[in-house]
Amino acid sequence: MKKIILTGGGTAGHVTPNIALIPDLKDAGFEIKYIGSVNGMEKQLVEAAGLNYYGISSGKLRRYFSWKNFSDPFRVLKGYFQAKKILKKYRPDIVFSKGGFVTVPVVFAANKYKIPVIIHESDMTPGLANKLAMKKATKVCHNFPETASFLGEKAVHTGSPIRRELFTGNKLTALDMCGFTANKPVIMVTGGSLGAENVNRLVREALPSLLLKFQVAHLCGKGKIDTSLNHLEGYAQFEYISDEMKDFFAMADLIISRAGANSICEICALKKPNILIPLSAKASRGDQILNAQSYHKQGFSEVLEEDNATPADLAALVETVYSNRHQYIHAMEKSTAGNGVDKIMKLIQELVK
């Protein structure tokens, strides 16, 4: 039997694309094991997917001063030797790495044993962990056409792996959950698993305008429900949606979202007209801004900057995107990226042979 190690951790974005590959890997006859950090949030997600999980020591590699910079290199070194031990025992045919600092010792250990490594970079520009790891990689998959310039000859434009179940949603199930009618278009708002304060505020202030023509399903994040708005007809709030996310995607006529790479790749694969409100450069390394700009350039999305946007700006842009929705759908249908599962599986099979 062919064997593969999946690795990635630190955020859900470094785990869900790995999980999206599992059904196809099993169909292709692979035995799958997962390496993450000892106490990482990825452990729960991976074990829920039914995989054997190995936890190793990991440390964050920082560009800024922190006292942990003196101890974390030893944690990374410890993780390297732990990863070597796992790889030597399991002897995988290939390693697929989604990113996050836990993957660096795994990739270096795989290289030591001459095991092929595929890395997937979600964002426009590689993060520090992938920058280090890609030196030891065989191939580097990426989502955005522009990313190829950072990756050299190892680059393969695949798009992101998308979970199969997202394509099986039932619109009526979501309408029933929200108490919505089928006769009025629906906007789905999502700020990620933790929600987004600025997006929540902007949407709620725009509700008087939005609810005239639309219904709004708002995934606002844990602890961020505003009970004073529960009486509004056509507005439904949820802290977080998991299994029903496929149904909410099926229901949505337009999506307002942050611009995390995995989220927007799902939106593109499902061909949903959208408005992206990227996390500002003040609160991040600016990767969401670059992601959003690329999607706008490709004709998939419109973009609002959260620092300057007003509720009136949002309401006006919603009108524009919905009126021209077929234009955005057509652009996404022409995209060569789409769901990356097939391209990545082909690459895995080629390297294993």
mmCIF file of C-alpha atoms in Angstrom:
data_model
loop_
_atom_site.group_PDB
_atom_site.id
_atom_site.type_symbol
_atom_site.label_atom_id
_atom_site.label_comp_id
_atom_site.label_asym_id
_atom_site.label_seq_id
_atom_site.Cartn_x
_atom_site.Cartn_y
_atom_site.Cartn_z
ATOM 1 C CA MET A 1 0.000 0.000 0.000
ATOM 2 C CA LYS A 2 1.178 3.528 -0.797
ATOM 3 C CA LYS A 3 1.794 5.724 2.242
ATOM 4 C CA ILE A 4 1.521 9.481 2.690
ATOM 5 C CA ILE A 5 2.212 11.844 5.577
ATOM 6 C CA LEU A 6 0.097 14.990 5.735
ATOM 7 C CA THR A 7 1.344 17.891 7.839
ATOM 8 C CA GLY A 8 0.173 21.411 8.641
ATOM 9 C CA GLY A 9 -1.003 23.327 11.663
ATOM 10 C CA GLY A 10 -1.446 26.475 13.671
ATOM 11 C CA THR A 11 -4.671 27.612 11.974
ATOM 12 C CA ALA A 12 -7.637 25.889 10.351
ATOM 13 C CA GLY A 13 -6.357 27.215 7.023
ATOM 14 C CA HIS A 14 -3.324 24.944 7.379
ATOM 15 C CA VAL A 15 -5.504 21.909 8.054
ATOM 16 C CA THR A 16 -8.743 21.973 6.025
ATOM 17 C CA PRO A 17 -7.001 21.687 2.609
ATOM 18 C CA ASN A 18 -5.247 18.555 3.910
ATOM 19 C CA ILE A 19 -8.591 17.158 5.040
ATOM 20 C CA ALA A 20 -10.032 17.937 1.597
ATOM 21 C CA LEU A 21 -7.522 15.515 0.054
ATOM 22 C CA ILE A 22 -8.393 12.580 2.331
ATOM 23 C CA PRO A 23 -11.328 11.055 0.334
ATOM 24 C CA ASP A 24 -9.333 11.068 -2.922
ATOM 25 C CA LEU A 25 -6.200 9.733 -1.228
ATOM 26 C CA LYS A 26 -8.218 6.854 0.231
ATOM 27 C CA ASP A 27 -9.843 6.186 -3.152
ATOM 28 C CA ALA A 28 -6.339 6.023 -4.653
ATOM 29 C CA GLY A 29 -5.271 3.420 -2.079
ATOM 30 C CA PHE A 30 -3.103 5.546 0.204
ATOM 31 C CA GLU A 31 -2.553 4.861 3.885
ATOM 32 C CA ILE A 32 -2.580 8.283 5.575
ATOM 33 C CA LYS A 33 -1.017 9.587 8.770
ATOM 34 C CA TYR A 34 -0.786 13.152 10.062
ATOM 35 C CA ILE A 35 1.979 15.073 11.838
ATOM 36 C CA GLY A 36 1.061 18.228 13.757
ATOM 37 C CA SER A 37 2.126 19.961 16.948
ATOM 38 C CA VAL A 38 1.620 18.306 20.320
ATOM 39 C CA ASN A 39 -1.128 20.616 21.541
ATOM 40 C CA GLY A 40 -2.114 22.258 18.250
ATOM 41 C CA MET A 41 -5.691 23.081 17.319
ATOM 42 C CA GLU A 42 -5.181 20.839 14.288
ATOM 43 C CA LYS A 43 -5.228 17.688 16.447
ATOM 44 C CA GLN A 44 -8.987 17.840 17.048
ATOM 45 C CA LEU A 45 -9.763 18.485 13.367
ATOM 46 C CA VAL A 46 -7.514 15.673 12.177
ATOM 47 C CA GLU A 47 -8.755 13.093 14.674
ATOM 48 C CA ALA A 48 -12.348 14.016 13.798
ATOM 49 C CA ALA A 49 -11.434 13.134 10.204
ATOM 50 C CA GLY A 50 -10.406 9.662 11.396
ATOM 51 C CA LEU A 51 -6.627 9.878 10.920
ATOM 52 C CA ASN A 52 -3.786 8.700 13.142
ATOM 53 C CA TYR A 53 -2.171 11.827 14.608
ATOM 54 C CA TYR A 54 1.437 12.260 15.674
ATOM 55 C CA GLY A 55 2.299 15.322 17.733
ATOM 56 C CA ILE A 56 5.804 16.774 17.630
ATOM 57 C CA SER A 57 7.524 19.713 19.287
ATOM 58 C CA SER A 58 7.337 22.971 17.349
ATOM 59 C CA GLY A 59 8.368 26.578 17.800
ATOM 60 C CA LYS A 60 7.532 29.789 16.032
ATOM 61 C CA LEU A 61 10.198 31.411 13.882
ATOM 62 C CA ARG A 62 9.877 35.163 14.255
ATOM 63 C CA ARG A 63 11.178 38.187 12.368
ATOM 64 C CA TYR A 64 10.812 40.334 15.509
ATOM 65 C CA PHE A 65 12.392 40.255 18.970
ATOM 66 C CA SER A 66 10.912 37.937 21.555
ATOM 67 C CA TRP A 67 12.508 36.093 24.459
ATOM 68 C CA LYS A 68 11.037 32.930 22.967
ATOM 69 C CA ASN A 69 13.438 33.370 20.050
ATOM 70 C CA PHE A 70 16.099 31.912 22.351
ATOM 71 C CA SER A 71 14.143 28.772 23.278
ATOM 72 C CA ASP A 72 12.062 28.026 20.187
ATOM 73 C CA PRO A 73 15.008 26.927 17.973
ATOM 74 C CA PHE A 74 15.590 24.079 20.439
ATOM 75 C CA ARG A 75 11.909 23.124 20.199
ATOM 76 C CA VAL A 76 12.197 23.083 16.397
ATOM 77 C CA LEU A 77 15.333 20.925 16.652
ATOM 78 C CA LYS A 78 13.536 18.536 18.978
ATOM 79 C CA GLY A 79 10.659 18.403 16.471
ATOM 80 C CA TYR A 80 13.127 17.561 13.712
ATOM 81 C CA PHE A 81 14.431 14.508 15.549
ATOM 82 C CA GLN A 82 10.882 13.451 16.453
ATOM 83 C CA ALA A 83 9.827 13.780 12.811
ATOM 84 C CA LYS A 84 12.859 11.749 11.686
ATOM 85 C CA LYS A 85 11.871 8.965 14.076
ATOM 86 C CA ILE A 86 8.291 8.903 12.766
ATOM 87 C CA LEU A 87 9.371 8.928 9.113
ATOM 88 C CA LYS A 88 11.968 6.210 9.665
ATOM 89 C CA LYS A 89 9.361 3.958 11.295
ATOM 90 C CA TYR A 90 6.479 4.674 8.914
ATOM 91 C CA ARG A 91 8.503 5.018 5.671
ATOM 92 C CA PRO A 92 6.016 7.128 3.674
ATOM 93 C CA ASP A 93 6.255 7.378 -0.096
ATOM 94 C CA ILE A 94 5.576 11.126 0.002
ATOM 95 C CA VAL A 95 4.899 14.061 2.345
ATOM 96 C CA PHE A 96 2.289 16.754 1.651
ATOM 97 C CA SER A 97 2.751 19.941 3.684
ATOM 98 C CA LYS A 98 0.166 22.698 3.987
ATOM 99 C CA GLY A 99 2.273 25.116 6.036
ATOM 100 C CA GLY A 100 2.609 26.407 9.558
ATOM 101 C CA PHE A 101 5.744 26.226 11.680
ATOM 102 C CA VAL A 102 5.220 22.597 12.695
ATOM 103 C CA THR A 103 5.842 21.577 9.083
ATOM 104 C CA VAL A 104 9.422 22.883 8.895
ATOM 105 C CA PRO A 105 11.049 20.032 10.878
ATOM 106 C CA VAL A 106 8.849 17.483 9.030
ATOM 107 C CA VAL A 107 9.946 18.731 5.598
ATOM 108 C CA PHE A 108 13.611 18.865 6.606
ATOM 109 C CA ALA A 109 13.388 15.322 8.009
ATOM 110 C CA ALA A 110 11.735 14.062 4.803
ATOM 111 C CA ASN A 111 14.499 15.637 2.752
ATOM 112 C CA LYS A 112 17.070 13.870 4.934
ATOM 113 C CA TYR A 113 15.506 10.520 3.976
ATOM 114 C CA LYS A 114 15.063 11.589 0.327
ATOM 115 C CA ILE A 115 11.259 11.372 0.575
ATOM 116 C CA PRO A 116 9.495 13.559 -2.048
ATOM 117 C CA VAL A 117 7.784 16.604 -0.524
ATOM 118 C CA ILE A 118 4.943 18.674 -1.961
ATOM 119 C CA ILE A 119 4.266 22.008 -0.271
ATOM 120 C CA HIS A 120 1.097 24.029 -0.804
ATOM 121 C CA GLU A 121 1.249 27.816 -0.449
ATOM 122 C CA SER A 122 -2.188 29.388 -0.093
ATOM 123 C CA ASP A 123 -1.342 33.078 -0.004
ATOM 124 C CA MET A 124 -0.006 35.377 -2.678
ATOM 125 C CA THR A 125 3.424 35.552 -1.039
ATOM 126 C CA PRO A 126 4.944 32.666 0.933
ATOM 127 C CA GLY A 127 4.956 32.876 4.726
ATOM 128 C CA LEU A 128 8.199 32.417 6.648
ATOM 129 C CA ALA A 129 7.628 28.720 7.413
ATOM 130 C CA ASN A 130 7.066 27.839 3.753
ATOM 131 C CA LYS A 131 9.973 30.037 2.682
ATOM 132 C CA LEU A 132 12.245 27.873 4.805
ATOM 133 C CA ALA A 133 10.610 24.573 3.916
ATOM 134 C CA MET A 134 10.337 25.074 0.156
ATOM 135 C CA LYS A 135 14.126 24.865 -0.173
ATOM 136 C CA LYS A 136 13.768 21.155 0.639
ATOM 137 C CA ALA A 137 10.587 20.590 -1.365
ATOM 138 C CA THR A 138 10.189 18.702 -4.629
ATOM 139 C CA LYS A 139 7.229 20.770 -5.847
ATOM 140 C CA VAL A 140 5.383 23.831 -4.495
ATOM 141 C CA CYS A 141 1.683 24.184 -5.343
ATOM 142 C CA HIS A 142 0.072 27.623 -5.276
ATOM 143 C CA ASN A 143 -3.308 29.349 -5.581
ATOM 144 C CA PHE A 144 -2.532 32.661 -7.279
ATOM 145 C CA PRO A 145 -0.887 33.069 -10.697
ATOM 146 C CA GLU A 146 1.338 35.831 -9.297
ATOM 147 C CA THR A 147 2.862 33.509 -6.668
ATOM 148 C CA ALA A 148 4.864 31.581 -9.286
ATOM 149 C CA SER A 149 7.418 34.407 -9.420
ATOM 150 C CA PHE A 150 8.392 33.672 -5.801
ATOM 151 C CA LEU A 151 8.745 29.915 -6.235
ATOM 152 C CA GLY A 152 10.997 29.317 -9.228
ATOM 153 C CA GLU A 153 10.965 26.080 -11.225
ATOM 154 C CA LYS A 154 9.267 24.103 -8.435
ATOM 155 C CA ALA A 155 6.013 26.056 -8.882
ATOM 156 C CA VAL A 156 2.796 24.292 -9.951
ATOM 157 C CA HIS A 157 -0.421 26.330 -10.211
ATOM 158 C CA THR A 158 -3.067 24.004 -8.781
ATOM 159 C CA GLY A 159 -5.498 26.133 -6.788
ATOM 160 C CA SER A 160 -6.557 24.970 -3.341
ATOM 161 C CA PRO A 161 -8.049 21.586 -2.427
ATOM 162 C CA ILE A 162 -11.769 22.038 -1.712
ATOM 163 C CA ARG A 163 -13.789 19.668 0.476
ATOM 164 C CA ARG A 164 -16.156 17.465 -1.551
ATOM 165 C CA GLU A 165 -19.095 18.088 0.741
ATOM 166 C CA LEU A 166 -19.147 21.829 -0.025
ATOM 167 C CA PHE A 167 -20.558 20.969 -3.453
ATOM 168 C CA THR A 168 -23.464 18.983 -1.982
ATOM 169 C CA GLY A 169 -25.343 21.715 -0.098
ATOM 170 C CA ASN A 170 -29.112 21.952 0.196
ATOM 171 C CA LYS A 171 -30.410 25.509 -0.165
ATOM 172 C CA LEU A 172 -33.764 24.725 1.449
ATOM 173 C CA THR A 173 -32.072 23.367 4.592
ATOM 174 C CA ALA A 174 -30.250 26.671 5.115
ATOM 175 C CA LEU A 175 -33.332 28.775 4.325
ATOM 176 C CA ASP A 176 -35.236 26.830 6.967
ATOM 177 C CA MET A 177 -32.429 27.291 9.547
ATOM 178 C CA CYS A 178 -32.498 31.039 8.961
ATOM 179 C CA GLY A 179 -36.271 31.384 8.694
ATOM 180 C CA PHE A 180 -35.861 32.960 5.253
ATOM 181 C CA THR A 181 -38.150 33.019 2.236
ATOM 182 C CA ALA A 182 -37.104 31.591 -1.131
ATOM 183 C CA ASN A 183 -38.376 34.718 -2.908
ATOM 184 C CA LYS A 184 -35.637 37.152 -1.821
ATOM 185 C CA PRO A 185 -31.873 36.905 -2.518
ATOM 186 C CA VAL A 186 -29.535 36.016 0.346
ATOM 187 C CA ILE A 187 -26.238 37.589 1.405
ATOM 188 C CA MET A 188 -23.962 35.386 3.497
ATOM 189 C CA VAL A 189 -21.470 37.229 5.704
ATOM 190 C CA THR A 190 -18.463 35.415 7.131
ATOM 191 C CA GLY A 191 -15.396 36.726 8.937
ATOM 192 C CA GLY A 192 -13.747 33.371 9.570
ATOM 193 C CA SER A 193 -14.134 30.972 12.489
ATOM 194 C CA LEU A 194 -13.464 33.707 15.064
ATOM 195 C CA GLY A 195 -15.561 36.358 13.348
ATOM 196 C CA ALA A 196 -14.367 39.831 12.406
ATOM 197 C CA GLU A 197 -15.321 42.837 14.519
ATOM 198 C CA ASN A 198 -14.961 45.421 11.758
ATOM 199 C CA VAL A 199 -16.886 43.347 9.214
ATOM 200 C CA ASN A 200 -19.638 42.701 11.763
ATOM 201 C CA ARG A 201 -19.957 46.398 12.570
ATOM 202 C CA LEU A 202 -19.997 47.457 8.922
ATOM 203 C CA VAL A 203 -22.653 44.906 7.962
ATOM 204 C CA ARG A 204 -24.889 45.660 10.944
ATOM 205 C CA GLU A 205 -24.771 49.389 10.300
ATOM 206 C CA ALA A 206 -25.709 48.729 6.660
ATOM 207 C CA LEU A 207 -28.674 46.467 7.531
ATOM 208 C CA PRO A 208 -31.380 49.148 7.080
ATOM 209 C CA SER A 209 -30.336 49.431 3.433
ATOM 210 C CA LEU A 210 -29.452 45.795 2.819
ATOM 211 C CA LEU A 211 -32.683 44.334 4.188
ATOM 212 C CA LEU A 212 -34.784 46.322 1.715
ATOM 213 C CA LYS A 213 -33.798 43.925 -1.091
ATOM 214 C CA PHE A 214 -31.855 41.113 0.564
ATOM 215 C CA GLN A 215 -31.890 38.647 3.433
ATOM 216 C CA VAL A 216 -28.675 38.443 5.463
ATOM 217 C CA ALA A 217 -27.226 35.270 7.047
ATOM 218 C CA HIS A 218 -24.472 36.504 9.333
ATOM 219 C CA LEU A 219 -21.773 34.148 10.663
ATOM 220 C CA CYS A 220 -20.397 36.569 13.215
ATOM 221 C CA GLY A 221 -18.056 34.532 15.455
ATOM 222 C CA LYS A 222 -18.129 33.195 18.982
ATOM 223 C CA GLY A 223 -19.570 35.655 21.507
ATOM 224 C CA LYS A 224 -20.342 38.230 18.802
ATOM 225 C CA ILE A 225 -24.117 37.862 18.387
ATOM 226 C CA ASP A 226 -25.998 41.147 18.861
ATOM 227 C CA THR A 227 -29.273 40.175 20.541
ATOM 228 C CA SER A 228 -30.721 43.645 19.963
ATOM 229 C CA LEU A 229 -31.018 42.740 16.261
ATOM 230 C CA ASN A 230 -32.834 39.422 16.729
ATOM 231 C CA HIS A 231 -36.183 41.021 15.899
ATOM 232 C CA LEU A 232 -35.143 42.046 12.376
ATOM 233 C CA GLU A 233 -37.008 40.162 9.673
ATOM 234 C CA GLY A 234 -34.659 38.729 7.066
ATOM 235 C CA TYR A 235 -31.595 38.809 9.363
ATOM 236 C CA ALA A 236 -30.216 35.660 11.035
ATOM 237 C CA GLN A 237 -27.096 35.485 13.218
ATOM 238 C CA PHE A 238 -24.951 32.466 14.017
ATOM 239 C CA GLU A 239 -21.718 32.266 15.984
ATOM 240 C CA TYR A 240 -20.332 29.513 13.800
ATOM 241 C CA ILE A 241 -21.561 26.980 11.235
ATOM 242 C CA SER A 242 -19.816 23.657 10.657
ATOM 243 C CA ASP A 243 -21.665 20.768 8.982
ATOM 244 C CA GLU A 244 -24.292 23.120 7.544
ATOM 245 C CA MET A 245 -21.706 25.336 5.811
ATOM 246 C CA LYS A 246 -22.366 23.526 2.530
ATOM 247 C CA ASP A 247 -26.047 24.423 2.820
ATOM 248 C CA PHE A 248 -25.279 28.089 3.533
ATOM 249 C CA PHE A 249 -23.025 28.218 0.462
ATOM 250 C CA ALA A 250 -25.849 26.715 -1.609
ATOM 251 C CA MET A 251 -28.245 29.350 -0.257
ATOM 252 C CA ALA A 252 -25.988 32.371 -0.785
ATOM 253 C CA ASP A 253 -26.519 34.580 -3.823
ATOM 254 C CA LEU A 254 -23.707 36.890 -2.720
ATOM 255 C CA ILE A 255 -20.973 36.520 -0.094
ATOM 256 C CA ILE A 256 -19.230 39.155 2.024
ATOM 257 C CA SER A 257 -16.010 37.723 3.424
ATOM 258 C CA ARG A 258 -12.535 38.286 4.739
ATOM 259 C CA ALA A 259 -9.846 37.450 2.182
ATOM 260 C CA GLY A 260 -8.133 34.463 3.761
ATOM 261 C CA ALA A 261 -6.809 32.270 0.981
ATOM 262 C CA ASN A 262 -8.776 29.118 1.758
ATOM 263 C CA SER A 263 -12.056 30.987 2.227
ATOM 264 C CA ILE A 264 -11.826 32.811 -1.068
ATOM 265 C CA CYS A 265 -10.740 29.669 -2.911
ATOM 266 C CA GLU A 266 -13.916 27.969 -1.694
ATOM 267 C CA ILE A 267 -15.962 30.969 -2.830
ATOM 268 C CA CYS A 268 -14.320 30.839 -6.266
ATOM 269 C CA ALA A 269 -14.742 27.071 -6.641
ATOM 270 C CA LEU A 270 -18.450 27.442 -5.824
ATOM 271 C CA LYS A 271 -18.761 30.380 -8.253
ATOM 272 C CA LYS A 272 -20.304 32.799 -5.739
ATOM 273 C CA PRO A 273 -20.290 36.582 -6.489
ATOM 274 C CA ASN A 274 -18.521 38.225 -3.594
ATOM 275 C CA ILE A 275 -17.199 41.284 -1.800
ATOM 276 C CA LEU A 276 -13.905 40.882 0.044
ATOM 277 C CA ILE A 277 -12.976 42.971 3.088
ATOM 278 C CA PRO A 278 -9.332 42.012 3.736
ATOM 279 C CA LEU A 279 -7.689 42.224 7.124
ATOM 280 C CA SER A 280 -5.771 45.520 7.165
ATOM 281 C CA ALA A 281 -1.975 45.707 6.999
ATOM 282 C CA LYS A 282 -2.024 47.098 10.549
ATOM 283 C CA ALA A 283 -3.366 43.777 11.842
ATOM 284 C CA SER A 284 -1.505 41.338 9.572
ATOM 285 C CA ARG A 285 1.441 40.914 7.212
ATOM 286 C CA GLY A 286 -0.819 42.174 4.411
ATOM 287 C CA ASP A 287 -1.416 38.821 2.730
ATOM 288 C CA GLN A 288 -5.212 39.231 2.669
ATOM 289 C CA ILE A 289 -4.875 42.555 0.866
ATOM 290 C CA LEU A 290 -2.736 40.928 -1.826
ATOM 291 C CA ASN A 291 -5.142 37.970 -2.073
ATOM 292 C CA ALA A 292 -8.103 40.313 -2.544
ATOM 293 C CA GLN A 293 -6.275 42.429 -5.124
ATOM 294 C CA SER A 294 -5.491 39.321 -7.169
ATOM 295 C CA TYR A 295 -9.123 38.178 -7.132
ATOM 296 C CA HIS A 296 -10.266 41.659 -8.147
ATOM 297 C CA LYS A 297 -7.732 41.721 -10.983
ATOM 298 C CA GLN A 298 -8.995 38.335 -12.210
ATOM 299 C CA GLY A 299 -12.586 39.622 -12.164
ATOM 300 C CA PHE A 300 -13.784 37.331 -9.374
ATOM 301 C CA SER A 301 -14.420 39.878 -6.619
ATOM 302 C CA GLU A 302 -14.935 43.452 -5.532
ATOM 303 C CA VAL A 303 -12.884 44.767 -2.610
ATOM 304 C CA LEU A 304 -13.585 47.117 0.296
ATOM 305 C CA GLU A 305 -10.838 48.421 2.584
ATOM 306 C CA GLU A 306 -12.081 48.151 6.149
ATOM 307 C CA ASP A 307 -10.213 51.262 7.327
ATOM 308 C CA ASN A 308 -12.108 53.551 4.940
ATOM 309 C CA ALA A 309 -15.367 51.758 4.149
ATOM 310 C CA THR A 310 -18.720 53.154 5.265
ATOM 311 C CA PRO A 311 -22.058 51.314 5.527
ATOM 312 C CA ALA A 312 -23.217 53.299 2.488
ATOM 313 C CA ASP A 313 -20.164 52.086 0.536
ATOM 314 C CA LEU A 314 -20.980 48.494 1.409
ATOM 315 C CA ALA A 315 -24.664 48.809 0.492
ATOM 316 C CA ALA A 316 -23.802 50.421 -2.846
ATOM 317 C CA LEU A 317 -21.235 47.764 -3.681
ATOM 318 C CA VAL A 318 -23.695 44.991 -2.832
ATOM 319 C CA GLU A 319 -26.118 46.504 -5.365
ATOM 320 C CA THR A 320 -23.375 46.665 -8.000
ATOM 321 C CA VAL A 321 -22.130 43.100 -7.483
ATOM 322 C CA TYR A 322 -25.603 41.582 -7.393
ATOM 323 C CA SER A 323 -26.706 43.489 -10.509
ATOM 324 C CA ASN A 324 -23.612 42.239 -12.360
ATOM 325 C CA ARG A 325 -23.433 38.831 -10.693
ATOM 326 C CA HIS A 326 -23.295 36.876 -13.966
ATOM 327 C CA GLN A 327 -20.131 38.759 -14.926
ATOM 328 C CA TYR A 328 -18.316 37.540 -11.795
ATOM 329 C CA ILE A 329 -19.662 33.996 -12.174
ATOM 330 C CA HIS A 330 -18.422 33.881 -15.772
ATOM 331 C CA ALA A 331 -14.926 35.033 -14.728
ATOM 332 C CA MET A 332 -14.742 32.317 -12.051
ATOM 333 C CA GLU A 333 -15.972 29.677 -14.493
ATOM 334 C CA LYS A 334 -13.058 30.540 -16.803
ATOM 335 C CA SER A 335 -10.485 30.161 -14.010
ATOM 336 C CA THR A 336 -7.936 27.377 -14.480
ATOM 337 C CA ALA A 337 -7.432 26.995 -10.718
ATOM 338 C CA GLY A 338 -10.836 26.037 -9.274
ATOM 339 C CA ASN A 339 -10.777 22.961 -7.050
ATOM 340 C CA GLY A 340 -7.149 21.876 -6.719
ATOM 341 C CA VAL A 341 -7.796 18.299 -5.573
ATOM 342 C CA ASP A 342 -7.452 16.670 -9.012
ATOM 343 C CA LYS A 343 -4.248 18.515 -9.938
ATOM 344 C CA ILE A 344 -2.634 17.835 -6.565
ATOM 345 C CA MET A 345 -3.615 14.161 -6.664
ATOM 346 C CA LYS A 346 -2.084 13.842 -10.140
ATOM 347 C CA LEU A 347 1.127 15.419 -8.844
ATOM 348 C CA ILE A 348 1.208 13.073 -5.817
ATOM 349 C CA GLN A 349 0.712 10.030 -8.033
ATOM 350 C CA GLU A 350 3.471 11.125 -10.418
ATOM 351 C CA LEU A 351 5.994 11.645 -7.612
ATOM 352 C CA VAL A 352 5.126 8.356 -5.918
ATOM 353 C CA LYS A 353 5.689 6.469 -9.188
#
